[in-house]
Amino acid sequence: MRKFDIIIIGGGHNGLVAASVLSKKGNKVLVIEKNENLGGLSNYVNSLSYISEEVLKELNIKIEKDINENYVSALSDDLNHTVLKITGNKNIEILQTNASESDQANFFNLINKYDLFARTLRSFMFNKPPRVKSGSRSDIWQLFSMGFKVRLLGKKNMRELLRVIGLNIADDLEDNINNNTLKGLISSEAVIGTNLGARSPGSILNLLYNQATNNSIFRINKYNTNSFLNSIREICKKNNVEIETNKKVEKIGISNQNVNSVLLDTGEEIQTSLIISNVDPKTTYLKLVGAANLDTDFIRRTKNYRTKGTVAKIHIDFKNEIKINNLDTKYLSGKFVYAPDIKYIEHAFNDNKYNKLSSNPCLEFYINKNRLSANVYFIPYLISSSHDKTEILSNVKMILEKFITENQILSSAIETPNDIEDKYNISGGHWSHGDMEIDQLLMMRPFYGSSQYSTPINGLYLCSAGTHPGGGVTGINGINAAKQLLKDKRNG
Amino acid sequence: MPKTKYDVAIVGGGHNGLTTACYLAKAGLKVAVIERHSYVGGAAVSRELHPGWTYSNCSYVCSLLRPEIFRDLELSKYGLQIIPYEGSATMLDDGRFYAHYSDHDLNYRSIAQFSKKDAEAYERFGKDVMRQCKIIKPLLKMTPPDPTSFRPKDIMGLLEFAKYFAAKDELGGLGEKEIYDTIRFWTMSVRDYLEEYFESDIVKAHLAGSAIIGTALGPYSPGSAYVLLHHYMGEVDGTVGAWGYSRGGMGSITKAMAASLKANGGDIIAGSPVTKILIKNNRSHGVVLENGDEIFADKLVSNLDVKRTFLKVVEKKELPDDFYNAVKNFKIRGSSGKLNIALDDLPIWKSIPEGDPAGTGDLHITQSIEEMEGAYDDWKDGRWSQFPYVDMCIPSINDPTMAPQGKHYMSVFVQYVPYNLADGGWTEEKRLEFGKHVMGRIGSYSENFNDIIKHAEIRTPKELEKEVGLTEGNIFQGELTMDQLMFNRPIPGYAQYKTPIKNLYMCGSSTHPGGGVMGAPGANAAREILIDLKKQFNSHYI
């Protein structure tokens, strides 16, 4: 029987990052990936909006920037589009808009406010979350320092942070801005990939969380995903990490609450005493570990963890190069958002609540010559029925026809949350392996008894987006999980 | 009117204003409550709006009133009597109904008819919610510490707060899991919360009702589970979570308070709408009434909601801009309607058998949580729903003083009803149409309802606003969402019953811990005023 120091289940970016960190310390590491390609859901995005300095430094890699000038165009039915140019995390310029002067000023005030708060939250993102009552000195110190960082904001800002953290994005926008396009644009960033509407409390927290990990309120194309993945793969190669693709882990072997092996679909059993699962928490516990090894209360919490995906991806190939009506071609390299106002977003969200397809979904898309790649939301993950893909496509077409004329669609492909679940083995096909709502964040991510990357099974760790700090191609989860494993190993 | 000067004058004679007044009068201060109407009570009133019938025409059932206040103000001595009810029920379109009993075994059997698993789960649910009620109880009485302040009082308050959560388990502190459970309970949607326990739609729908009453949140909205707590944390005769009727209608509560106030030497100046709070050099010193009279007092307390206080009776020039804007952005949304109906006879329900104790409590009409959420969607779009959540009760079954012998009074609460309609605002015609629709819904569940209606008073949020003075007719004087709770309520930095104006305080439900006929905001405000006056706050309520 083959034997490894550490086995990583799932070759998504977090799994590979964890492998890099662990192999550097001289461990014999095996990564097992179900698909042919490594990278998991990070293949789903073409480019990344941000990779933190902390992660680059930890892995000692350099990533080329793809694009320097980023545009975000918020499309409007009257073709009076709003275009933003984004050159840095705070450096945002409005190039064209139908918003009034005062709305524009208030827009920047809001963005700056969120940026300030996101930077405070950012300092919580790179450490393992503290447990509130472990009695350990490091946890108490961490809680105290979190409180201190919030206090450093000063009285006025701290009050505002404590207010908006539980607020919904629509209220804060409506209190400050009149322009529908701007309101729709920010709301879109706050709710995409979630089960929240613009009027759901917690949507601001989600926005701040994304902003903290992406270092920008607008998720934009900046870094090449492949360049990031290749760099990590290089490290793994250099450190003799063994990577096996097209193999699926069926079960984690456990005896006396200790990990002892993994069982593959090929029938092979590989021995190990340490496993990091990059598979989402629900699948890890319910399928790989199995209910027999966990107590009832824990199983209940696992089942209650909310992982319903809400975004579908569509690729559409047009006959000719794509142009957007009434928009300068130099903005075509940027991101497009169609979420014209809060009410529109809310209606799309309403249908999702009842597991229905909205005939008026919101879109976020990129254009590459003849190809348009869109994230369509809200498209619910369905349990007992299947999606009518032609309907989704025709709904999207109806919207695109407003802005793209005299161009013929040649082909298209859709991935619904159900497809994402199948393809990447993620419960519910959720972008972030679980809703990013306050009861599923920080020390409560994924849930009590499983936070801080450890699990009730000795030797089993989690590193997926289902752990703190959640989704997005950040690599932080992988680093934190690997560090936690190494720390426990040192302490025996 | 002779010009007397009071130690403290309270603007608005709702239950919180009266509570504050009673505590201050008991401490020996010269106190006056100034009330717009000829009667006191605010939203806790009994009125004869149809000859022979007494309507609890706003709030209609009682549970939240803090027992310490009950004792301190000697309300039983002044005639207040709460009659607990034995059960409640939810009726479905298909003729089935779920009956909920305060008797444990009866209730178990009732749930088991729909799901054995849910009957078991209810034990766990009941225990967990009771635990949450216990956890929140000391917080209700607390003046929320300001987390941004470095004043010793706030630091001590925060330490107290931290100690409460962080104390060793054996010293009565909360376990780690309990802390997480509490955070989850305070932030989750009631749908998600109930789905962690139950599978049966009707059981979930019955329990979810408490989470949406009075709020502009749907049962799918994060934060709605907390509102559930606001309907569970009360007690009747020591039974936590129980509800009851106040004998003689909800007005008996405020009538007893008024009697207690008078017995302690306090004045009630009724029929005197306050148009302006007098402020000089950032200090309030009196009020101007509609008739031009002035009443002077060293300290003023506003029982009006925060918007009405600072946008209507305090002039803008007296307020810092930040504060003024925060008040303007305070979320206080009308979302409820109310019907008060005089009946010739007792309604016969198609589903609930006559004499079943479930028929004596609150009766809900709703099919599922999804239907409630749909009604919320309608509200968001500025419509009243064709399928509203209806919560009705017939107090006259347990309390014969409400209606002539053999006749009955029915209170019908409707959620969600918008304050502004998208199709051009409320008109008399639309109001009647709304009432007709709700009565039609109720009629379809009853054999005789349509034939026994003698009189119906139909109120949209507009009517609630007009009569009680609640902005937008919001029954809680402000949404109970995380951004407006604890140290955020009503305005961050002003959660300690004080205002930017010296000598002007707040005591209404806009302040911590929020709405419901609870009295806690009033008692907390009284305590803060007495501390400022360096006087003793004598109370069971510490």
PDB file of N, CA, C and O in Angstrom, chain A residues 441-492:
ATOM      1  N   LEU A 441     -19.966  32.893   8.948  1.00  0.00           N
ATOM      2  CA  LEU A 441     -18.693  33.572   8.707  1.00  0.00           C
ATOM      3  C   LEU A 441     -17.776  33.448   9.922  1.00  0.00           C
ATOM      4  O   LEU A 441     -18.194  33.029  10.985  1.00  0.00           O
ATOM      5  N   LEU A 442     -16.556  33.844   9.731  1.00  0.00           N
ATOM      6  CA  LEU A 442     -15.543  33.862  10.791  1.00  0.00           C
ATOM      7  C   LEU A 442     -15.500  32.537  11.566  1.00  0.00           C
ATOM      8  O   LEU A 442     -15.370  31.491  10.963  1.00  0.00           O
ATOM      9  N   MET A 443     -15.624  32.640  12.893  1.00  0.00           N
ATOM     10  CA  MET A 443     -15.523  31.427  13.715  1.00  0.00           C
ATOM     11  C   MET A 443     -16.723  30.514  13.543  1.00  0.00           C
ATOM     12  O   MET A 443     -16.761  29.433  14.096  1.00  0.00           O
ATOM     13  N   MET A 444     -17.705  30.975  12.780  1.00  0.00           N
ATOM     14  CA  MET A 444     -18.868  30.138  12.553  1.00  0.00           C
ATOM     15  C   MET A 444     -18.855  29.553  11.139  1.00  0.00           C
ATOM     16  O   MET A 444     -19.871  29.081  10.653  1.00  0.00           O
ATOM     17  N   ARG A 445     -17.716  29.657  10.451  1.00  0.00           N
ATOM     18  CA  ARG A 445     -17.629  29.108   9.100  1.00  0.00           C
ATOM     19  C   ARG A 445     -16.822  27.831   9.117  1.00  0.00           C
ATOM     20  O   ARG A 445     -15.695  27.861   9.596  1.00  0.00           O
ATOM     21  N   PRO A 446     -17.274  26.712   8.588  1.00  0.00           N
ATOM     22  CA  PRO A 446     -18.650  26.558   8.105  1.00  0.00           C
ATOM     23  C   PRO A 446     -19.657  26.513   9.257  1.00  0.00           C
ATOM     24  O   PRO A 446     -20.741  27.021   9.120  1.00  0.00           O
ATOM     25  N   PHE A 447     -19.307  25.876  10.386  1.00  0.00           N
ATOM     26  CA  PHE A 447     -20.249  25.851  11.506  1.00  0.00           C
ATOM     27  C   PHE A 447     -19.521  25.445  12.773  1.00  0.00           C
ATOM     28  O   PHE A 447     -18.362  24.989  12.724  1.00  0.00           O
ATOM     29  N   TYR A 448     -20.210  25.611  13.887  1.00  0.00           N
ATOM     30  CA  TYR A 448     -19.605  25.298  15.176  1.00  0.00           C
ATOM     31  C   TYR A 448     -19.114  23.848  15.197  1.00  0.00           C
ATOM     32  O   TYR A 448     -19.813  22.949  14.768  1.00  0.00           O
ATOM     33  N   GLY A 449     -17.923  23.647  15.709  1.00  0.00           N
ATOM     34  CA  GLY A 449     -17.362  22.296  15.785  1.00  0.00           C
ATOM     35  C   GLY A 449     -16.467  21.998  14.605  1.00  0.00           C
ATOM     36  O   GLY A 449     -15.797  20.975  14.565  1.00  0.00           O
ATOM     37  N   SER A 450     -16.456  22.904  13.620  1.00  0.00           N
ATOM     38  CA  SER A 450     -15.654  22.650  12.433  1.00  0.00           C
ATOM     39  C   SER A 450     -14.926  23.915  11.985  1.00  0.00           C
ATOM     40  O   SER A 450     -14.466  24.001  10.864  1.00  0.00           O
ATOM     41  N   SER A 451     -14.839  24.911  12.858  1.00  0.00           N
ATOM     42  CA  SER A 451     -14.164  26.130  12.427  1.00  0.00           C
ATOM     43  C   SER A 451     -12.666  25.988  12.620  1.00  0.00           C
ATOM     44  O   SER A 451     -12.194  24.962  13.105  1.00  0.00           O
ATOM     45  N   GLN A 452     -11.920  26.988  12.249  1.00  0.00           N
ATOM     46  CA  GLN A 452     -10.457  26.974  12.382  1.00  0.00           C
ATOM     47  C   GLN A 452      -9.822  25.806  11.634  1.00  0.00           C
ATOM     48  O   GLN A 452      -8.819  25.268  12.054  1.00  0.00           O
ATOM     49  N   TYR A 453     -10.426  25.396  10.557  1.00  0.00           N
ATOM     50  CA  TYR A 453      -9.864  24.419   9.629  1.00  0.00           C
ATOM     51  C   TYR A 453      -9.799  22.996  10.177  1.00  0.00           C
ATOM     52  O   TYR A 453      -9.545  22.060   9.449  1.00  0.00           O
ATOM     53  N   SER A 454     -10.008  22.819  11.493  1.00  0.00           N
ATOM     54  CA  SER A 454      -9.975  21.450  12.020  1.00  0.00           C
ATOM     55  C   SER A 454     -11.358  20.837  11.984  1.00  0.00           C
ATOM     56  O   SER A 454     -12.356  21.525  11.758  1.00  0.00           O
ATOM     57  N   THR A 455     -11.419  19.550  12.233  1.00  0.00           N
ATOM     58  CA  THR A 455     -12.671  18.805  12.187  1.00  0.00           C
ATOM     59  C   THR A 455     -12.736  17.909  13.414  1.00  0.00           C
ATOM     60  O   THR A 455     -11.750  17.784  14.130  1.00  0.00           O
ATOM     61  N   PRO A 456     -13.887  17.269  13.657  1.00  0.00           N
ATOM     62  CA  PRO A 456     -13.955  16.362  14.806  1.00  0.00           C
ATOM     63  C   PRO A 456     -13.084  15.108  14.599  1.00  0.00           C
ATOM     64  O   PRO A 456     -12.876  14.348  15.539  1.00  0.00           O
ATOM     65  N   ILE A 457     -12.623  14.880  13.377  1.00  0.00           N
ATOM     66  CA  ILE A 457     -11.791  13.705  13.104  1.00  0.00           C
ATOM     67  C   ILE A 457     -10.323  14.123  13.206  1.00  0.00           C
ATOM     68  O   ILE A 457      -9.901  15.054  12.520  1.00  0.00           O
ATOM     69  N   ASN A 458      -9.557  13.434  14.033  1.00  0.00           N
ATOM     70  CA  ASN A 458      -8.140  13.774  14.169  1.00  0.00           C
ATOM     71  C   ASN A 458      -7.415  13.551  12.848  1.00  0.00           C
ATOM     72  O   ASN A 458      -7.549  12.510  12.220  1.00  0.00           O
ATOM     73  N   GLY A 459      -6.638  14.534  12.451  1.00  0.00           N
ATOM     74  CA  GLY A 459      -5.853  14.387  11.224  1.00  0.00           C
ATOM     75  C   GLY A 459      -6.590  14.857   9.984  1.00  0.00           C
ATOM     76  O   GLY A 459      -6.022  14.910   8.900  1.00  0.00           O
ATOM     77  N   LEU A 460      -7.868  15.227  10.127  1.00  0.00           N
ATOM     78  CA  LEU A 460      -8.609  15.734   8.964  1.00  0.00           C
ATOM     79  C   LEU A 460      -8.804  17.243   9.077  1.00  0.00           C
ATOM     80  O   LEU A 460      -9.264  17.742  10.102  1.00  0.00           O
ATOM     81  N   TYR A 461      -8.436  17.950   8.007  1.00  0.00           N
ATOM     82  CA  TYR A 461      -8.561  19.405   7.966  1.00  0.00           C
ATOM     83  C   TYR A 461      -9.375  19.821   6.748  1.00  0.00           C
ATOM     84  O   TYR A 461      -9.489  19.067   5.787  1.00  0.00           O
ATOM     85  N   LEU A 462      -9.909  21.016   6.808  1.00  0.00           N
ATOM     86  CA  LEU A 462     -10.640  21.566   5.661  1.00  0.00           C
ATOM     87  C   LEU A 462      -9.884  22.778   5.125  1.00  0.00           C
ATOM     88  O   LEU A 462      -9.324  23.553   5.902  1.00  0.00           O
ATOM     89  N   CYS A 463      -9.880  22.962   3.813  1.00  0.00           N
ATOM     90  CA  CYS A 463      -9.224  24.159   3.265  1.00  0.00           C
ATOM     91  C   CYS A 463     -10.032  24.798   2.145  1.00  0.00           C
ATOM     92  O   CYS A 463      -9.551  25.664   1.442  1.00  0.00           O
ATOM     93  N   SER A 464     -11.293  24.364   1.975  1.00  0.00           N
ATOM     94  CA  SER A 464     -12.054  24.885   0.838  1.00  0.00           C
ATOM     95  C   SER A 464     -12.622  26.262   1.153  1.00  0.00           C
ATOM     96  O   SER A 464     -12.450  26.785   2.249  1.00  0.00           O
ATOM     97  N   ALA A 465     -13.329  26.812   0.177  1.00  0.00           N
ATOM     98  CA  ALA A 465     -13.979  28.113   0.380  1.00  0.00           C
ATOM     99  C   ALA A 465     -15.025  28.051   1.479  1.00  0.00           C
ATOM    100  O   ALA A 465     -15.495  29.075   1.952  1.00  0.00           O
ATOM    101  N   GLY A 466     -15.359  26.834   1.901  1.00  0.00           N
ATOM    102  CA  GLY A 466     -16.309  26.677   3.006  1.00  0.00           C
ATOM    103  C   GLY A 466     -15.702  27.005   4.358  1.00  0.00           C
ATOM    104  O   GLY A 466     -16.375  26.917   5.372  1.00  0.00           O
ATOM    105  N   THR A 467     -14.417  27.374   4.360  1.00  0.00           N
ATOM    106  CA  THR A 467     -13.778  27.786   5.616  1.00  0.00           C
ATOM    107  C   THR A 467     -13.542  29.298   5.582  1.00  0.00           C
ATOM    108  O   THR A 467     -13.709  29.933   4.541  1.00  0.00           O
ATOM    109  N   HIS A 468     -13.134  29.846   6.695  1.00  0.00           N
ATOM    110  CA  HIS A 468     -12.776  31.270   6.749  1.00  0.00           C
ATOM    111  C   HIS A 468     -11.599  31.543   5.818  1.00  0.00           C
ATOM    112  O   HIS A 468     -10.674  30.761   5.806  1.00  0.00           O
ATOM    113  N   PRO A 469     -11.504  32.602   5.052  1.00  0.00           N
ATOM    114  CA  PRO A 469     -12.468  33.701   4.924  1.00  0.00           C
ATOM    115  C   PRO A 469     -13.459  33.530   3.780  1.00  0.00           C
ATOM    116  O   PRO A 469     -13.968  34.540   3.294  1.00  0.00           O
ATOM    117  N   GLY A 470     -13.756  32.320   3.381  1.00  0.00           N
ATOM    118  CA  GLY A 470     -14.818  32.135   2.404  1.00  0.00           C
ATOM    119  C   GLY A 470     -14.351  32.081   0.977  1.00  0.00           C
ATOM    120  O   GLY A 470     -13.197  31.741   0.695  1.00  0.00           O
ATOM    121  N   GLY A 471     -15.260  32.442   0.072  1.00  0.00           N
ATOM    122  CA  GLY A 471     -15.043  32.223  -1.350  1.00  0.00           C
ATOM    123  C   GLY A 471     -14.136  33.228  -2.022  1.00  0.00           C
ATOM    124  O   GLY A 471     -13.575  34.117  -1.381  1.00  0.00           O
ATOM    125  N   GLY A 472     -13.995  33.048  -3.325  1.00  0.00           N
ATOM    126  CA  GLY A 472     -13.098  33.884  -4.103  1.00  0.00           C
ATOM    127  C   GLY A 472     -11.766  33.174  -4.261  1.00  0.00           C
ATOM    128  O   GLY A 472     -11.384  32.370  -3.412  1.00  0.00           O
ATOM    129  N   VAL A 473     -11.060  33.453  -5.364  1.00  0.00           N
ATOM    130  CA  VAL A 473      -9.780  32.790  -5.579  1.00  0.00           C
ATOM    131  C   VAL A 473      -8.720  33.572  -4.814  1.00  0.00           C
ATOM    132  O   VAL A 473      -8.062  34.454  -5.358  1.00  0.00           O
ATOM    133  N   THR A 474      -8.613  33.275  -3.526  1.00  0.00           N
ATOM    134  CA  THR A 474      -7.676  34.035  -2.699  1.00  0.00           C
ATOM    135  C   THR A 474      -6.478  33.191  -2.272  1.00  0.00           C
ATOM    136  O   THR A 474      -5.390  33.700  -2.097  1.00  0.00           O
ATOM    137  N   GLY A 475      -6.665  31.914  -2.072  1.00  0.00           N
ATOM    138  CA  GLY A 475      -5.597  31.049  -1.578  1.00  0.00           C
ATOM    139  C   GLY A 475      -5.404  31.142  -0.083  1.00  0.00           C
ATOM    140  O   GLY A 475      -4.618  30.380   0.494  1.00  0.00           O
ATOM    141  N   ILE A 476      -6.098  32.058   0.568  1.00  0.00           N
ATOM    142  CA  ILE A 476      -5.895  32.253   2.006  1.00  0.00           C
ATOM    143  C   ILE A 476      -6.334  31.015   2.787  1.00  0.00           C
ATOM    144  O   ILE A 476      -5.654  30.581   3.718  1.00  0.00           O
ATOM    145  N   ASN A 477      -7.473  30.439   2.371  1.00  0.00           N
ATOM    146  CA  ASN A 477      -7.974  29.254   3.062  1.00  0.00           C
ATOM    147  C   ASN A 477      -6.918  28.150   3.054  1.00  0.00           C
ATOM    148  O   ASN A 477      -6.692  27.483   4.062  1.00  0.00           O
ATOM    149  N   GLY A 478      -6.280  27.964   1.891  1.00  0.00           N
ATOM    150  CA  GLY A 478      -5.268  26.914   1.756  1.00  0.00           C
ATOM    151  C   GLY A 478      -4.091  27.153   2.679  1.00  0.00           C
ATOM    152  O   GLY A 478      -3.611  26.234   3.358  1.00  0.00           O
ATOM    153  N   ILE A 479      -3.623  28.400   2.707  1.00  0.00           N
ATOM    154  CA  ILE A 479      -2.471  28.731   3.551  1.00  0.00           C
ATOM    155  C   ILE A 479      -2.808  28.531   5.024  1.00  0.00           C
ATOM    156  O   ILE A 479      -2.080  27.896   5.767  1.00  0.00           O
ATOM    157  N   ASN A 480      -3.961  29.082   5.448  1.00  0.00           N
ATOM    158  CA  ASN A 480      -4.355  28.984   6.855  1.00  0.00           C
ATOM    159  C   ASN A 480      -4.517  27.531   7.295  1.00  0.00           C
ATOM    160  O   ASN A 480      -4.090  27.150   8.378  1.00  0.00           O
ATOM    161  N   ALA A 481      -5.145  26.720   6.435  1.00  0.00           N
ATOM    162  CA  ALA A 481      -5.369  25.316   6.789  1.00  0.00           C
ATOM    163  C   ALA A 481      -4.031  24.599   6.928  1.00  0.00           C
ATOM    164  O   ALA A 481      -3.808  23.847   7.889  1.00  0.00           O
ATOM    165  N   ALA A 482      -3.129  24.839   5.985  1.00  0.00           N
ATOM    166  CA  ALA A 482      -1.815  24.188   6.029  1.00  0.00           C
ATOM    167  C   ALA A 482      -1.075  24.592   7.298  1.00  0.00           C
ATOM    168  O   ALA A 482      -0.465  23.760   7.970  1.00  0.00           O
ATOM    169  N   LYS A 483      -1.172  25.878   7.640  1.00  0.00           N
ATOM    170  CA  LYS A 483      -0.482  26.358   8.838  1.00  0.00           C
ATOM    171  C   LYS A 483      -1.049  25.707  10.095  1.00  0.00           C
ATOM    172  O   LYS A 483      -0.310  25.369  11.019  1.00  0.00           O
ATOM    173  N   GLN A 484      -2.372  25.587  10.116  1.00  0.00           N
ATOM    174  CA  GLN A 484      -3.012  24.972  11.276  1.00  0.00           C
ATOM    175  C   GLN A 484      -2.552  23.523  11.418  1.00  0.00           C
ATOM    176  O   GLN A 484      -2.233  23.069  12.517  1.00  0.00           O
ATOM    177  N   LEU A 485      -2.481  22.831  10.286  1.00  0.00           N
ATOM    178  CA  LEU A 485      -2.030  21.430  10.315  1.00  0.00           C
ATOM    179  C   LEU A 485      -0.595  21.340  10.834  1.00  0.00           C
ATOM    180  O   LEU A 485      -0.279  20.522  11.708  1.00  0.00           O
ATOM    181  N   LEU A 486       0.264  22.232  10.316  1.00  0.00           N
ATOM    182  CA  LEU A 486       1.671  22.191  10.735  1.00  0.00           C
ATOM    183  C   LEU A 486       1.807  22.484  12.224  1.00  0.00           C
ATOM    184  O   LEU A 486       2.599  21.855  12.923  1.00  0.00           O
ATOM    185  N   LYS A 487       0.987  23.446  12.695  1.00  0.00           N
ATOM    186  CA  LYS A 487       1.050  23.809  14.112  1.00  0.00           C
ATOM    187  C   LYS A 487       0.649  22.614  14.987  1.00  0.00           C
ATOM    188  O   LYS A 487       1.323  22.280  15.964  1.00  0.00           O
ATOM    189  N   ASP A 488      -0.459  21.968  14.599  1.00  0.00           N
ATOM    190  CA  ASP A 488      -0.921  20.808  15.365  1.00  0.00           C
ATOM    191  C   ASP A 488       0.110  19.695  15.332  1.00  0.00           C
ATOM    192  O   ASP A 488       0.305  18.971  16.300  1.00  0.00           O
ATOM    193  N   LYS A 489       0.782  19.549  14.168  1.00  0.00           N
ATOM    194  CA  LYS A 489       1.776  18.492  13.997  1.00  0.00           C
ATOM    195  C   LYS A 489       2.952  18.734  14.948  1.00  0.00           C
ATOM    196  O   LYS A 489       3.453  17.818  15.592  1.00  0.00           O
ATOM    197  N   ARG A 490       3.367  20.026  15.003  1.00  0.00           N
ATOM    198  CA  ARG A 490       4.480  20.390  15.892  1.00  0.00           C
ATOM    199  C   ARG A 490       4.136  20.075  17.348  1.00  0.00           C
ATOM    200  O   ARG A 490       4.943  19.589  18.114  1.00  0.00           O
ATOM    201  N   ASN A 491       2.875  20.398  17.691  1.00  0.00           N
ATOM    202  CA  ASN A 491       2.457  20.193  19.081  1.00  0.00           C
ATOM    203  C   ASN A 491       2.104  18.736  19.362  1.00  0.00           C
ATOM    204  O   ASN A 491       1.658  18.406  20.446  1.00  0.00           O
ATOM    205  N   GLY A 492       2.253  17.927  18.330  1.00  0.00           N
ATOM    206  CA  GLY A 492       1.935  16.498  18.498  1.00  0.00           C
ATOM    207  C   GLY A 492       0.456  16.315  18.654  1.00  0.00           C
ATOM    208  O   GLY A 492      -0.017  15.519  19.429  1.00  0.00           O
TER     209      GLY A 492
END
